[in-house]
Short mmCIF file of C-alpha atoms (C1' of nucleotides) in Angstrom, two decimals:
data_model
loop_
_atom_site.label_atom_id
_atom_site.label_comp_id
_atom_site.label_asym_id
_atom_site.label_seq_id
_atom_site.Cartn_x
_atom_site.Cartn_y
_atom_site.Cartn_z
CA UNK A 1 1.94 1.59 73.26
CA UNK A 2 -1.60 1.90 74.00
CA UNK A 3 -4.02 2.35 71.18
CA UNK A 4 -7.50 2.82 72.88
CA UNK A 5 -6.60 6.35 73.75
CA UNK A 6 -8.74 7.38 70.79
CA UNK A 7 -11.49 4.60 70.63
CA UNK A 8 -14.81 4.62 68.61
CA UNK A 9 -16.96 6.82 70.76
CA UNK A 10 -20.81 6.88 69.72
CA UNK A 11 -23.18 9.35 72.32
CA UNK A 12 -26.59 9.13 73.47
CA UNK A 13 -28.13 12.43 74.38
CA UNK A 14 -31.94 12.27 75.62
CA UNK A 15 -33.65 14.99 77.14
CA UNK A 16 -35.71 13.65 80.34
CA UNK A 17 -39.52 13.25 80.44
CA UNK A 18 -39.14 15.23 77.10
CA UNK A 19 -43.05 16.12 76.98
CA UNK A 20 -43.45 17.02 80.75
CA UNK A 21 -40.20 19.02 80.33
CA UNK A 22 -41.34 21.19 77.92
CA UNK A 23 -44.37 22.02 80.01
CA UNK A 24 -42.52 22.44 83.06
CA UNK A 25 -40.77 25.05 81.28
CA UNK A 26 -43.61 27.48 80.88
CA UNK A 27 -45.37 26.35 84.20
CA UNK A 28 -42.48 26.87 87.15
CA UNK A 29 -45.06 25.49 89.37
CA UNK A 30 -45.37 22.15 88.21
CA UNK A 31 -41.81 21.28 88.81
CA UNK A 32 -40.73 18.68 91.43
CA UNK A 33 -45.07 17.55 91.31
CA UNK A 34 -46.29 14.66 89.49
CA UNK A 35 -47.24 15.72 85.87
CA UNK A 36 -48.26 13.51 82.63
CA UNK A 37 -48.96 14.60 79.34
CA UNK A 38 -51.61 12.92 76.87
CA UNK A 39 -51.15 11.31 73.71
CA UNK A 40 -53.79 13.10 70.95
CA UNK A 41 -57.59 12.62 71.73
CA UNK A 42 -56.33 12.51 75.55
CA UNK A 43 -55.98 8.51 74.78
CA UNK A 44 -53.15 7.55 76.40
CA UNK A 45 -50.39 8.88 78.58
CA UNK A 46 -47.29 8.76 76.85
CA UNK A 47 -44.69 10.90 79.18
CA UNK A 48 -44.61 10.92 82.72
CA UNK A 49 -42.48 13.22 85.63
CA UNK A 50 -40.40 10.95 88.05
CA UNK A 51 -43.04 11.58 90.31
CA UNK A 52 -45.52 10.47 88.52
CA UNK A 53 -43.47 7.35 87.77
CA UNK A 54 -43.33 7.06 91.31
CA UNK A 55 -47.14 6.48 91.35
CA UNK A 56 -46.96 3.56 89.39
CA UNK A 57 -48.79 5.33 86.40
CA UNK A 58 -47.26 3.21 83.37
CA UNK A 59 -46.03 4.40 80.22
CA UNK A 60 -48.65 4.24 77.65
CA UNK A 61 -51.56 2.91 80.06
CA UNK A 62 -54.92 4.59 78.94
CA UNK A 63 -56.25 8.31 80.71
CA UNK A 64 -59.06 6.60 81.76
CA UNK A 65 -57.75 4.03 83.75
CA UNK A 66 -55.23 6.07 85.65
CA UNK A 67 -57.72 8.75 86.29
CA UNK A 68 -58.30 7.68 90.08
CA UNK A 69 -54.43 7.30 90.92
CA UNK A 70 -54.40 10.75 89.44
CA UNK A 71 -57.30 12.96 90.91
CA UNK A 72 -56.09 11.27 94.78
CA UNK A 73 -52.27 12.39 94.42
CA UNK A 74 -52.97 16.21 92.46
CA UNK A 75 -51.12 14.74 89.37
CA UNK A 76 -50.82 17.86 86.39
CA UNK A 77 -51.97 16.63 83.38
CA UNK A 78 -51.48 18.13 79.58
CA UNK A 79 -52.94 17.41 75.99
CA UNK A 80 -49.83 17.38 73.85
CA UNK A 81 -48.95 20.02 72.31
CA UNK A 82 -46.50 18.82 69.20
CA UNK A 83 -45.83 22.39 67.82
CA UNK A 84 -44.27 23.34 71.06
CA UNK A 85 -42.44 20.35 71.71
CA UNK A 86 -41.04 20.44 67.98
CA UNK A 87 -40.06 23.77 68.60
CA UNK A 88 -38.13 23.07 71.97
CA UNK A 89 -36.58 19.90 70.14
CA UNK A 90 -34.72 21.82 67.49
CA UNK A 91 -33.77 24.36 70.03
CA UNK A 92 -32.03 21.60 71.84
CA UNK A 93 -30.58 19.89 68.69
CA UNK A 94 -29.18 23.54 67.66
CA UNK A 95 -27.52 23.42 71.13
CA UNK A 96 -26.07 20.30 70.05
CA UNK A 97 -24.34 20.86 66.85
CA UNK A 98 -22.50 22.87 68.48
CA UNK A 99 -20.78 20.34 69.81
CA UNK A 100 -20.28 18.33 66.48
CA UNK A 101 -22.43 19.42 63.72
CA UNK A 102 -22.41 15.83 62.87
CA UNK A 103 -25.31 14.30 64.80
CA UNK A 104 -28.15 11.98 64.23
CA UNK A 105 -31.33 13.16 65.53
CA UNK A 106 -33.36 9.83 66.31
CA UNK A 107 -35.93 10.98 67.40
CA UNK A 108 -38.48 14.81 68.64
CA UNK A 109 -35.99 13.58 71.98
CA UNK A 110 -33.30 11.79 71.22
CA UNK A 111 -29.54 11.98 68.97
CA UNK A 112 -26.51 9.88 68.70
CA UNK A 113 -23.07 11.61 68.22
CA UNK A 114 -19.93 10.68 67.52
CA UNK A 115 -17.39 11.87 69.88
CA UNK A 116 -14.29 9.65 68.46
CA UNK A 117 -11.99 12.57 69.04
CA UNK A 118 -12.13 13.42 72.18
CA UNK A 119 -9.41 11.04 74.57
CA UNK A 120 -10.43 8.29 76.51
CA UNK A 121 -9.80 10.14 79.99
CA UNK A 122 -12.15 13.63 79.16
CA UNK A 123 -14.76 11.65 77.71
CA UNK A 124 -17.14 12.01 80.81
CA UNK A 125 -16.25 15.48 81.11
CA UNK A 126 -17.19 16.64 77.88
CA UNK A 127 -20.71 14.62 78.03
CA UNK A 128 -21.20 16.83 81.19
CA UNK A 129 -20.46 19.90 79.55
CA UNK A 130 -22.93 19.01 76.61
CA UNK A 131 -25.69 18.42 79.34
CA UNK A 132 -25.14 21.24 81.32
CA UNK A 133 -25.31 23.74 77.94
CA UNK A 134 -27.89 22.12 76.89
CA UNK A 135 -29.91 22.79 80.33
CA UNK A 136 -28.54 26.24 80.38
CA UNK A 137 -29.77 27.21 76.92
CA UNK A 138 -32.50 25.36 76.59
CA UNK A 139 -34.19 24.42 80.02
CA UNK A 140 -34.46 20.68 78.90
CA UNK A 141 -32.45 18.33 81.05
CA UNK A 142 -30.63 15.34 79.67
CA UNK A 143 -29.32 11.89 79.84
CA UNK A 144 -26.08 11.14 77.90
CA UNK A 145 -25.16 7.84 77.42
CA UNK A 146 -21.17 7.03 75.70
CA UNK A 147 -19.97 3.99 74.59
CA UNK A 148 -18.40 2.25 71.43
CA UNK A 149 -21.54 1.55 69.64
CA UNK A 150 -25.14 2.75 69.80
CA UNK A 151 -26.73 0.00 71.03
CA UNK A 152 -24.13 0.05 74.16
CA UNK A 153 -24.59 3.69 74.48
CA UNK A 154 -28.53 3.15 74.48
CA UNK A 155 -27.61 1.19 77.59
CA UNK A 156 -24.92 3.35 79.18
CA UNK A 157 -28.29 6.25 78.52
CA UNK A 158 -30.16 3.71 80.68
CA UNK A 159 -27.98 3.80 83.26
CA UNK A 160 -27.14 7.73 83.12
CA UNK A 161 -31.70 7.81 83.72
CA UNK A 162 -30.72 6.82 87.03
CA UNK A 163 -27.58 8.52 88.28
CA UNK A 164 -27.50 12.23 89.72
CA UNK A 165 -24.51 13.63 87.64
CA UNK A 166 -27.20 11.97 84.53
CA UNK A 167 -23.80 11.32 82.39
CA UNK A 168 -22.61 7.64 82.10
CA UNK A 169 -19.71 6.60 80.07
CA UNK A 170 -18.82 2.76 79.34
CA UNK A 171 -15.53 3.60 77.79
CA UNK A 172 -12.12 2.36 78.71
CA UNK A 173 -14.00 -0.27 81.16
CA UNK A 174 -12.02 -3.54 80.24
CA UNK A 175 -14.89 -5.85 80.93
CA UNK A 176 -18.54 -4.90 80.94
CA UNK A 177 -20.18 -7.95 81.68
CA UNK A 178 -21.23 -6.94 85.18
CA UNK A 179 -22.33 -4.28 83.99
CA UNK A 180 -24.75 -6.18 81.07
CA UNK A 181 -25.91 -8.75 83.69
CA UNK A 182 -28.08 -5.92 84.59
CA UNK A 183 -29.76 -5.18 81.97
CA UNK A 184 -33.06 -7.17 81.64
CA UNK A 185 -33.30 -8.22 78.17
CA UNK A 186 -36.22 -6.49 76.94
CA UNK A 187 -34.55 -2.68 78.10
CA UNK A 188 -31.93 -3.90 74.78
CA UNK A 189 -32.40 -1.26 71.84
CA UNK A 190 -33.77 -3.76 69.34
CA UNK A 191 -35.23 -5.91 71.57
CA UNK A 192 -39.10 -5.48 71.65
CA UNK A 193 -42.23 -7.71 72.85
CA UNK A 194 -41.90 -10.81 71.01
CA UNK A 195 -38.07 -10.96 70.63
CA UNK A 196 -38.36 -11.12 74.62
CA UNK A 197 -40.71 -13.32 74.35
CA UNK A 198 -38.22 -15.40 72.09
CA UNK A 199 -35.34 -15.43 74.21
CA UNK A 200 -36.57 -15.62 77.25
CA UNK A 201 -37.74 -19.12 76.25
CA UNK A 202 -34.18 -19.89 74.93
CA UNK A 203 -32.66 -18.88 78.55
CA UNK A 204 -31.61 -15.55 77.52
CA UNK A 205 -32.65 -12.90 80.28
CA UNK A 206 -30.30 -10.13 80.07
CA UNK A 207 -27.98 -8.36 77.78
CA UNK A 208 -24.80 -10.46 79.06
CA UNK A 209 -26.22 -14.12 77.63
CA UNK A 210 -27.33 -12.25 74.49
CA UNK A 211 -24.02 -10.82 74.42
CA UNK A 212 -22.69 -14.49 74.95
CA UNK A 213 -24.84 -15.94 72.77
CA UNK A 214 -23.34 -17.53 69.18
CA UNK A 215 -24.16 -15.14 66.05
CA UNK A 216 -25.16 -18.55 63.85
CA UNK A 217 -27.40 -19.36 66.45
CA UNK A 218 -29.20 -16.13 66.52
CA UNK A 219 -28.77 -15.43 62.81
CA UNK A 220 -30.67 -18.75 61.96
CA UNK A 221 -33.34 -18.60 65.03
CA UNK A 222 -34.33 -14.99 64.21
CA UNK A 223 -32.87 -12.52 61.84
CA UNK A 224 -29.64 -10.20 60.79
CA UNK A 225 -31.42 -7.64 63.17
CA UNK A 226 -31.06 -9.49 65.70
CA UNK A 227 -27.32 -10.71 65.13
CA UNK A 228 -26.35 -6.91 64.79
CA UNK A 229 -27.87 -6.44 68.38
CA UNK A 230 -25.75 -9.34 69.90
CA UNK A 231 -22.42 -7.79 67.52
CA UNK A 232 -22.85 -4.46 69.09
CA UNK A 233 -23.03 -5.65 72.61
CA UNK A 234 -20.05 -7.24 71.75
CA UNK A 235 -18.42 -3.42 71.08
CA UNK A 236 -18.34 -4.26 67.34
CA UNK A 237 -19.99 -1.03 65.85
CA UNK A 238 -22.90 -2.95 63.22
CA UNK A 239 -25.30 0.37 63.04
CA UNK A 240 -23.61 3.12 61.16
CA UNK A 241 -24.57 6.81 62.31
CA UNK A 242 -26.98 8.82 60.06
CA UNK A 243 -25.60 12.08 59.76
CA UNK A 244 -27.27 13.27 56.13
CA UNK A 245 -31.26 13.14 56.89
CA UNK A 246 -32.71 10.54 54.27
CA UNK A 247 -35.75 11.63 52.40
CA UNK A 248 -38.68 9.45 54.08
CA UNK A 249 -40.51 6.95 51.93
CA UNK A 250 -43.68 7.43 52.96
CA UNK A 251 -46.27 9.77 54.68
CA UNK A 252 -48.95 9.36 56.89
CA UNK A 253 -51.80 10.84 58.57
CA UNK A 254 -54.37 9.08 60.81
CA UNK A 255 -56.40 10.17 63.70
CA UNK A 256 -58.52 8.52 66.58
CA UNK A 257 -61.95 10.57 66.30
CA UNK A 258 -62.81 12.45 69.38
CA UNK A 259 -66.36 10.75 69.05
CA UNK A 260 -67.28 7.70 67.13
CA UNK A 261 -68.37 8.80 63.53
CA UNK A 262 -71.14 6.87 61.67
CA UNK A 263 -71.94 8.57 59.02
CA UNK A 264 -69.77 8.71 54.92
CA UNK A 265 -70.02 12.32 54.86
CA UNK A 266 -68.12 12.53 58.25
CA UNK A 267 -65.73 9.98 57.55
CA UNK A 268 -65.13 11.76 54.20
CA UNK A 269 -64.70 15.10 55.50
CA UNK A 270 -61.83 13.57 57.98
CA UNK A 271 -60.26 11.35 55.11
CA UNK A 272 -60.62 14.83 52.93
CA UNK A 273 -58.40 16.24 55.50
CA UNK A 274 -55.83 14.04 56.61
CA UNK A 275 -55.40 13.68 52.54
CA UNK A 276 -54.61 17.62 52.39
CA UNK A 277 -52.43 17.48 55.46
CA UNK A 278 -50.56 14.60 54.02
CA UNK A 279 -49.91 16.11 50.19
CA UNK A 280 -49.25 19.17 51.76
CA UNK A 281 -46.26 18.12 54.57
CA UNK A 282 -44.93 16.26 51.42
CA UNK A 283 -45.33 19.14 49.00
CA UNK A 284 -43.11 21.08 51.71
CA UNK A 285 -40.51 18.78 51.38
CA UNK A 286 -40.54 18.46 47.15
CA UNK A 287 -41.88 14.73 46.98
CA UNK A 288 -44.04 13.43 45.19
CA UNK A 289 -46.39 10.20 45.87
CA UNK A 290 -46.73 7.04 43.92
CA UNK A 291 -49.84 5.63 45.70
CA UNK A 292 -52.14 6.38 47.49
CA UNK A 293 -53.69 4.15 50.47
CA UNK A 294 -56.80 4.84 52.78
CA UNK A 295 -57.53 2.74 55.99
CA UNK A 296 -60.53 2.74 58.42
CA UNK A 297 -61.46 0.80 61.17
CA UNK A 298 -64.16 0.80 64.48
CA UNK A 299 -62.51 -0.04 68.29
CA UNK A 300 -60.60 -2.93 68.57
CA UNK A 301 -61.36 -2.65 72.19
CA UNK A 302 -65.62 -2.93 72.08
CA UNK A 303 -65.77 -6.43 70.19
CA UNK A 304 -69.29 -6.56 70.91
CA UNK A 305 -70.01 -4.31 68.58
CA UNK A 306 -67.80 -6.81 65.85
CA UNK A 307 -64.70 -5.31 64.57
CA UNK A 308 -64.51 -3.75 60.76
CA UNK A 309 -61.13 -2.65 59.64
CA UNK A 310 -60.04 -2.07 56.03
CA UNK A 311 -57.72 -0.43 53.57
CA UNK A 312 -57.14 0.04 49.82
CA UNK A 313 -54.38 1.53 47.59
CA UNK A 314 -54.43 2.74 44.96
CA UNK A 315 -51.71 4.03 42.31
CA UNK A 316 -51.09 7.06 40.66
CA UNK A 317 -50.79 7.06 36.69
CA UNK A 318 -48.19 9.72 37.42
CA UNK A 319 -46.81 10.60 41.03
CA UNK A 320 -48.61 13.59 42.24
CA UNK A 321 -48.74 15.59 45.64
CA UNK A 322 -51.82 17.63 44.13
CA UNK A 323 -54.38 17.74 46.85
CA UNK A 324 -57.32 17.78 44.44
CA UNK A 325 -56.08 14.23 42.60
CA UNK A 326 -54.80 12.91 46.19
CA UNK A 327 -58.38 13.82 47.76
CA UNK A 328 -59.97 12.49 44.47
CA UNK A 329 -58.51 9.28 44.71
CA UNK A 330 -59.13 8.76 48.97
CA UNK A 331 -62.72 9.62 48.33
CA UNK A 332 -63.25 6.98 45.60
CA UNK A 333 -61.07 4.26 47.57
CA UNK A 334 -63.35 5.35 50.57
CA UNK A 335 -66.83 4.33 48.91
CA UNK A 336 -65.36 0.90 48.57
CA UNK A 337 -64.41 0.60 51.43
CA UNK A 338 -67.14 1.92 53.62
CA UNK A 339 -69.47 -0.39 55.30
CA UNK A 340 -72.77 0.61 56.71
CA UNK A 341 -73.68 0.32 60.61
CA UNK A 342 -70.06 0.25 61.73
CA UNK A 343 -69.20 2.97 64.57
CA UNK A 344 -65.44 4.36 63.17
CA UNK A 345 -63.51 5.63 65.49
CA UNK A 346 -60.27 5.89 63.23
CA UNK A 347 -59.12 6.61 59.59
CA UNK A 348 -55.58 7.47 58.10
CA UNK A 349 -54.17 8.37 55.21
CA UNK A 350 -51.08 7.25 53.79
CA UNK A 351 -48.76 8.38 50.94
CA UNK A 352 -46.47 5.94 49.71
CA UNK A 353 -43.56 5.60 47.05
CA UNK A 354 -42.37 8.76 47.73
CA UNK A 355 -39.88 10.51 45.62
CA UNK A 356 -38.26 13.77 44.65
CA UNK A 357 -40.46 15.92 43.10
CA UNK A 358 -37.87 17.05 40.23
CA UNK A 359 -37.54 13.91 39.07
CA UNK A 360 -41.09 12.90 38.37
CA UNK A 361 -40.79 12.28 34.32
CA UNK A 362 -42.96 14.31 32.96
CA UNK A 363 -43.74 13.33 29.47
CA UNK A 364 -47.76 14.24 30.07
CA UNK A 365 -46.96 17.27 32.03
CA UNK A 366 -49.11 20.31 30.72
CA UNK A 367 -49.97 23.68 31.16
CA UNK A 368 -53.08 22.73 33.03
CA UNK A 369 -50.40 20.74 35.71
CA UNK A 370 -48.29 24.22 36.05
CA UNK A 371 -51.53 25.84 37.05
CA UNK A 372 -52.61 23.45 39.48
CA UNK A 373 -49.08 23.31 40.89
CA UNK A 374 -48.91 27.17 41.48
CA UNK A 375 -52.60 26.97 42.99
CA UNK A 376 -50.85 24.54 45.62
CA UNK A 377 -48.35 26.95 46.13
CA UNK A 378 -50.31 29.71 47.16
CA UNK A 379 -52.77 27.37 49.07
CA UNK A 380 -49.56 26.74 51.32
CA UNK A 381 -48.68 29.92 51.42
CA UNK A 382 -51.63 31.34 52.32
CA UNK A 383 -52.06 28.27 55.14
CA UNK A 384 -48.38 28.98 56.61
CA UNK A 385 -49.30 32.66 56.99
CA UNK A 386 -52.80 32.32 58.48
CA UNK A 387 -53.18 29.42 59.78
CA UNK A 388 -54.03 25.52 58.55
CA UNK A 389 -57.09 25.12 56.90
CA UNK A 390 -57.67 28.69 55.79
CA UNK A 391 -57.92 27.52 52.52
CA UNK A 392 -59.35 24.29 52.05
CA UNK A 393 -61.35 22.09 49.27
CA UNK A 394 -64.95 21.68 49.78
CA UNK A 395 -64.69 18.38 50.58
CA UNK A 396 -63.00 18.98 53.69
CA UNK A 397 -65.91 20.03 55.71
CA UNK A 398 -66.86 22.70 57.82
CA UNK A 399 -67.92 21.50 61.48
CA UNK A 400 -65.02 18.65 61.85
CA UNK A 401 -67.53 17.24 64.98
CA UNK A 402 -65.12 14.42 64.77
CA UNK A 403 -62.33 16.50 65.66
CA UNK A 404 -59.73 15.35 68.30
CA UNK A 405 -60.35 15.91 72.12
CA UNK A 406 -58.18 18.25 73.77
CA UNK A 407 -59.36 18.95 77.33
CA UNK A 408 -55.84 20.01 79.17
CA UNK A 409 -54.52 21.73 76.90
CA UNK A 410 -51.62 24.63 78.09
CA UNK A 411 -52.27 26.38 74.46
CA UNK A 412 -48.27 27.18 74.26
CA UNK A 413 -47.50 28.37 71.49
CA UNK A 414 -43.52 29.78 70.93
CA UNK A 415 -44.72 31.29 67.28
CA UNK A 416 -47.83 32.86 69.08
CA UNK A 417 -47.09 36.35 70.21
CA UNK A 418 -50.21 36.60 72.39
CA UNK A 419 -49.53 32.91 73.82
CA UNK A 420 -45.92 33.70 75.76
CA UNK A 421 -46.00 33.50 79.07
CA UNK A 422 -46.69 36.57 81.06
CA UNK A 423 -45.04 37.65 84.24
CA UNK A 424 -46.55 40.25 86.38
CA UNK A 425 -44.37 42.72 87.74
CA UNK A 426 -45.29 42.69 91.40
"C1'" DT B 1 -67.95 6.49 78.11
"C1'" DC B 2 -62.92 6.94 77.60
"C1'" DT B 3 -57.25 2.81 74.74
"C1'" DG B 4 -51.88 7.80 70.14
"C1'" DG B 5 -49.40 8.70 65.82
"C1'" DG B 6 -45.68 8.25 62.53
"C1'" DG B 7 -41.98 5.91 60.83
"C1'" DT B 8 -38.48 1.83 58.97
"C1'" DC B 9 -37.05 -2.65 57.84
"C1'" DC B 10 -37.45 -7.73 57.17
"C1'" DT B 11 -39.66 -11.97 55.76
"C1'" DA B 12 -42.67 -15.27 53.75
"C1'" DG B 13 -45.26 -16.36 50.06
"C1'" DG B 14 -47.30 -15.73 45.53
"C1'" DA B 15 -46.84 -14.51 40.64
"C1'" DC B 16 -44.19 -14.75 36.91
"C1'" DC B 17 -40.36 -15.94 33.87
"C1'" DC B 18 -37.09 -18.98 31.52
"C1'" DT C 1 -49.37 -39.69 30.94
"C1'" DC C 2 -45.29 -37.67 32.84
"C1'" DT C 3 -45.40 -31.86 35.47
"C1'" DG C 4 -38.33 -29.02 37.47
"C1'" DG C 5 -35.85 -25.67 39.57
"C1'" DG C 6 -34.08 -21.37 40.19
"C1'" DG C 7 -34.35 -16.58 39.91
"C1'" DT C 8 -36.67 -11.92 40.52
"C1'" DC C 9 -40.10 -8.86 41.92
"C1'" DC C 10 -43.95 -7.42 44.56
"C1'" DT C 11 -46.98 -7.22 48.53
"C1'" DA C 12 -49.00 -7.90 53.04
"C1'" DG C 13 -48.13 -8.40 57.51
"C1'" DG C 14 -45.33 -8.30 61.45
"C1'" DA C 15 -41.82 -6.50 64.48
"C1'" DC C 16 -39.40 -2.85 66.02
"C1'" DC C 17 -38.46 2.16 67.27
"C1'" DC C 18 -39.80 6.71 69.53
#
DNA sequence: TCTGGGGTCCTAGGACCC
DNA sequence: TCTGGGGTCCTAGGACCC
C-alpha cells in the first residue's frame, strides 16, 4: 500500500513583479511595457516588469545609473507607494485564506501554505485554482511553488517564475536531483553573498552537491542554518510554518534624506520624527520599548568627504512607547553623537526590547502616566483621522527640507476617495 | 548630483561569578 | 611566587531575508 498519497505539502505563493503589478493595475497602459518602481528617495530600483528585466536593468542597481538604458527604451518608472501596495497585499492574502486560513505571510509579497490534505494527483490543480482566484479577485498574478518543505518549494516558486501555466509542483517526483543540478547555489533560500562565497570555494555550485553534502561537515564549517538548508533539500521539513503572527521585537525607522543635511536642528527635527513614527506604529500594536537607540551616518559612497557613522542606546528606567520620553531620550543621545562638518545623509531610529504593553510592571505608574497615555491616544486618533503629522511635538519641525524625494510618484491612494481612478465615459 | 528600509537570528568575545 | 575552568549573560556585528 502506498503511503505518499497524502505527503507533507508546504506552498509558495508570490505575486509577480509585486510593485510594478500594483501599478499596472491602476495604469492599463503600462502593461506588456517595461516599468520599474523606486525604492524611497528614488535610490534604487527594487522591482522590475519582465521587460524591463529584459533590458538588463538589475535588481537593486541605483536610478541613476540605469537612467540612460531607461530614457532610450521608454521604460515607466514609479516612486513607491507602500500604502497602496500594503493595501493590495492584504487583499491578496484575504484571497488566500480562503483557501486555508492557515497561512504564513512572509513577506508585503509572499506566503507559505500548507496544503497536506489535498492528494498527491490534484495537487497542481488546486495551486492553479489558487492563482487563477487570486488574479481574478485581485488583479495580482502569481507564482506558486509546492513541495515537501519550504526551502524546496522556494525552488519549485523559482521554477514556476519561468513557466507559462506559473504553477510548479515537485511532489510525487521520485528523484529530484536533475532537477537541483539546476539550481545555481546562490538562488537557495538561505543561501546569501558570503555563504556562496563559502561554498563555492568548497566545490559546491548548485543545490544538488549541497543537497549531497554531509550535515557534520556543514554543521562544523558554518552553522545549524546552514545544516537546516542542506536537511530540507533533502525533503526533511527543518523550518516549521508560522501560522500565529509573533509580536516583533523591535521597531525601526530610518530614512535616506532627500538632500544632505548639515545642520543639528535638521537632523533633530528628522530624528524627532522617525522617533514619533516609531512609538506610535508600536503604540498601535500595545508594546512597549525597553531601549531606545539612535544612529546617523554621511555616504558611504563619497569617501572623500571621510565617512562618520554612529549610534547610541540608551535604556528606559521603565518601558515606555510615550513619544515625549522616546523623543526626549533620541534628542539627548543625538547631542552625543553629533559631529560637526559631517554632510548626513541618513538617521534611524530604533526601538528595541519590545514587549506587551499590559505587562509593563507598573509599580511607579501614576496619575500623571494615565494622562500622558490618553494624550497619546487622542494624538493617534486624531493622526489616523486626518492625516500623519497633524498633531505633532514641537520638536518635530515644520519645513522637513530633508524630506524624501518622490519625483514619479502615481499618488494612488485606495483609502483616498478623490485619488481612484477615473474613467471617462466616452 | 543621484546608491532603500525593515526585520530576524546566530556567533564570538567580554564581563562576571563561583 | 604560583594565577583554573566552567558556566551564564549580554552585546556588537555580521549574515540572511524580502
Amino acid at each position: 500500500m502506498s503511503s505518499t498519497q497524502f505527503t507533507k505539502k508546504i506552498a509558495l505563493i508570490d505575486c509577480n513583479s509585486f510593485y510594478v503589478s500594483c501599478e499596472r493595475l491602476f495604469n492599463p497602459k503600462i502593461r506588456k511595457k517595461p516599468v520599474v518602481v523606486l525604492s524611497n528617495n528614488d535610490g534604487c530600483i527594487i522591482s522590475r516588469s519582465n521587460e524591463a528585466k529584459a533590458l538588463g536593468i538589475k535588481m537593486g542597481e541605483p536610478y541613476f545609473k540605469a537612467k540612460n538604458i531607461i530614457i532610450k527604451n521608454n521604460v515607466h518608472v514609479f516612486s513607491s507607494n507602500y500604502s497602496l501596495y500594503g493595501d493590495l497585499s492584504r487583499r491578496v492574502m484575504r484571497t488566500l485564506k480562503r483557501f486555508n486560513s492557515d497561512i504564513e505571510v512572509y513577506s508585503i509579497d509572499e506566503a507559505f501554505m500548507d496544503l497536506s490534505n489535498f492528494s498527491d494527483k490534484e495537487i497542481e490543480e488546486v495551486g492553479k485554482e489558487i492563482r487563477n482566484t487570486v488574479l481574478q479577485w485581485t488583479g495580482i498574478p502569481t507564482s506558486i511553488g509546492i513541495a515537501k518543505t519550504k526551502t524546496l518549494s522556494k525552488i519549485a516558486n523559482h521554477i514556476a517564475k519561468k513557466k507559462k501555466s506559473g504553477v510548479t509542483s515537485l511532489i510525487g517526483i521520485e528523484n529530484i536531483d536533475p532537477i537541483l543540478e539546476k539550481i545555481e547555489i546562490n538562488d537557495v533560500w538561505g543561501v546569501g553573498r558570503q555563504l556562496t562565497k563559502f561554498y563555492q570555494k568548497h566545490g559546491v555550485y548548485n543545490a544538488k552537491q549541497l543537497k549531497n553534502k554531509s550535515n557534520t561537515w556543514i554543521k562544523k564549517c558554518s552553522n545549524v542554518l546552514s545544516s537546516r538548508t542542506a536537511m530540507e533539500l533533502r525533503g526533511i521539513p527543518c523550518i516549521d510554518l508560522e501560522t500565529t503572527q509573533s509580536k516583533r521585537k523591535s521597531c525601526v525607522v530610518s530614512r535616506s534624506f532627500g538632500k544632505r543635511v548639515e545642520h543639528f536642528q535638521e537632523l533633530k527635527e528628522a530624528v524627532a520624527n522617525y522617533c514619533l513614527n516609531a512609538s506610535e506604529k508600536i503604540r498601535s500594536e500595545n508594546l512597549v520599548a525597553k531601549a531606545i537607540t539612535v544612529f546617523v551616518r554621511t555616504s558611504p559612497f563619497q569617501r572623500n568627504f571621510g565617512y562618520y557613522s554612529n549610534s547610541k542606546t540608551i535604556d528606559f528606567p521603565i518601558a515606555t512607547n510615550n513619544s515625549i520620553e522616546t523623543v526626549t531620550a533620541a534628542v539627548s543621545i543625538l547631542e552625543d553623537i553629533f559631529r560637526h562638518g559631517c554632510r548626513y545623509q541618513k538617521a534611524g531610529v530604533m526601538l528595541t526590547g519590545l514587549s506587551n504593553e499590559n505587562n509593563k510592571e507598573n509599580l511607579f505608574s501614576s496619575e500623571k502616566d494615565e494622562k500622558i497615555n490618553r494624550l497619546m491616544r487622542s494624538m493617534d486618533n486624531t493622526n489616523y483621522r486626518y492625516g500623519r503629522s497633524t498633531l505633532s511635538l514641537a520638536s518635530a519641525g515644520v519645513y522637513k527640507k530633508w524630506n524624501m524625494r518622490r519625483d514619479h510618484s502615481s499618488k494612488i491612494d485606495t483609502a483616498d476617495f478623490y485619488s481612484l481612478p477615473r474613467i471617462k465615459a466616452t
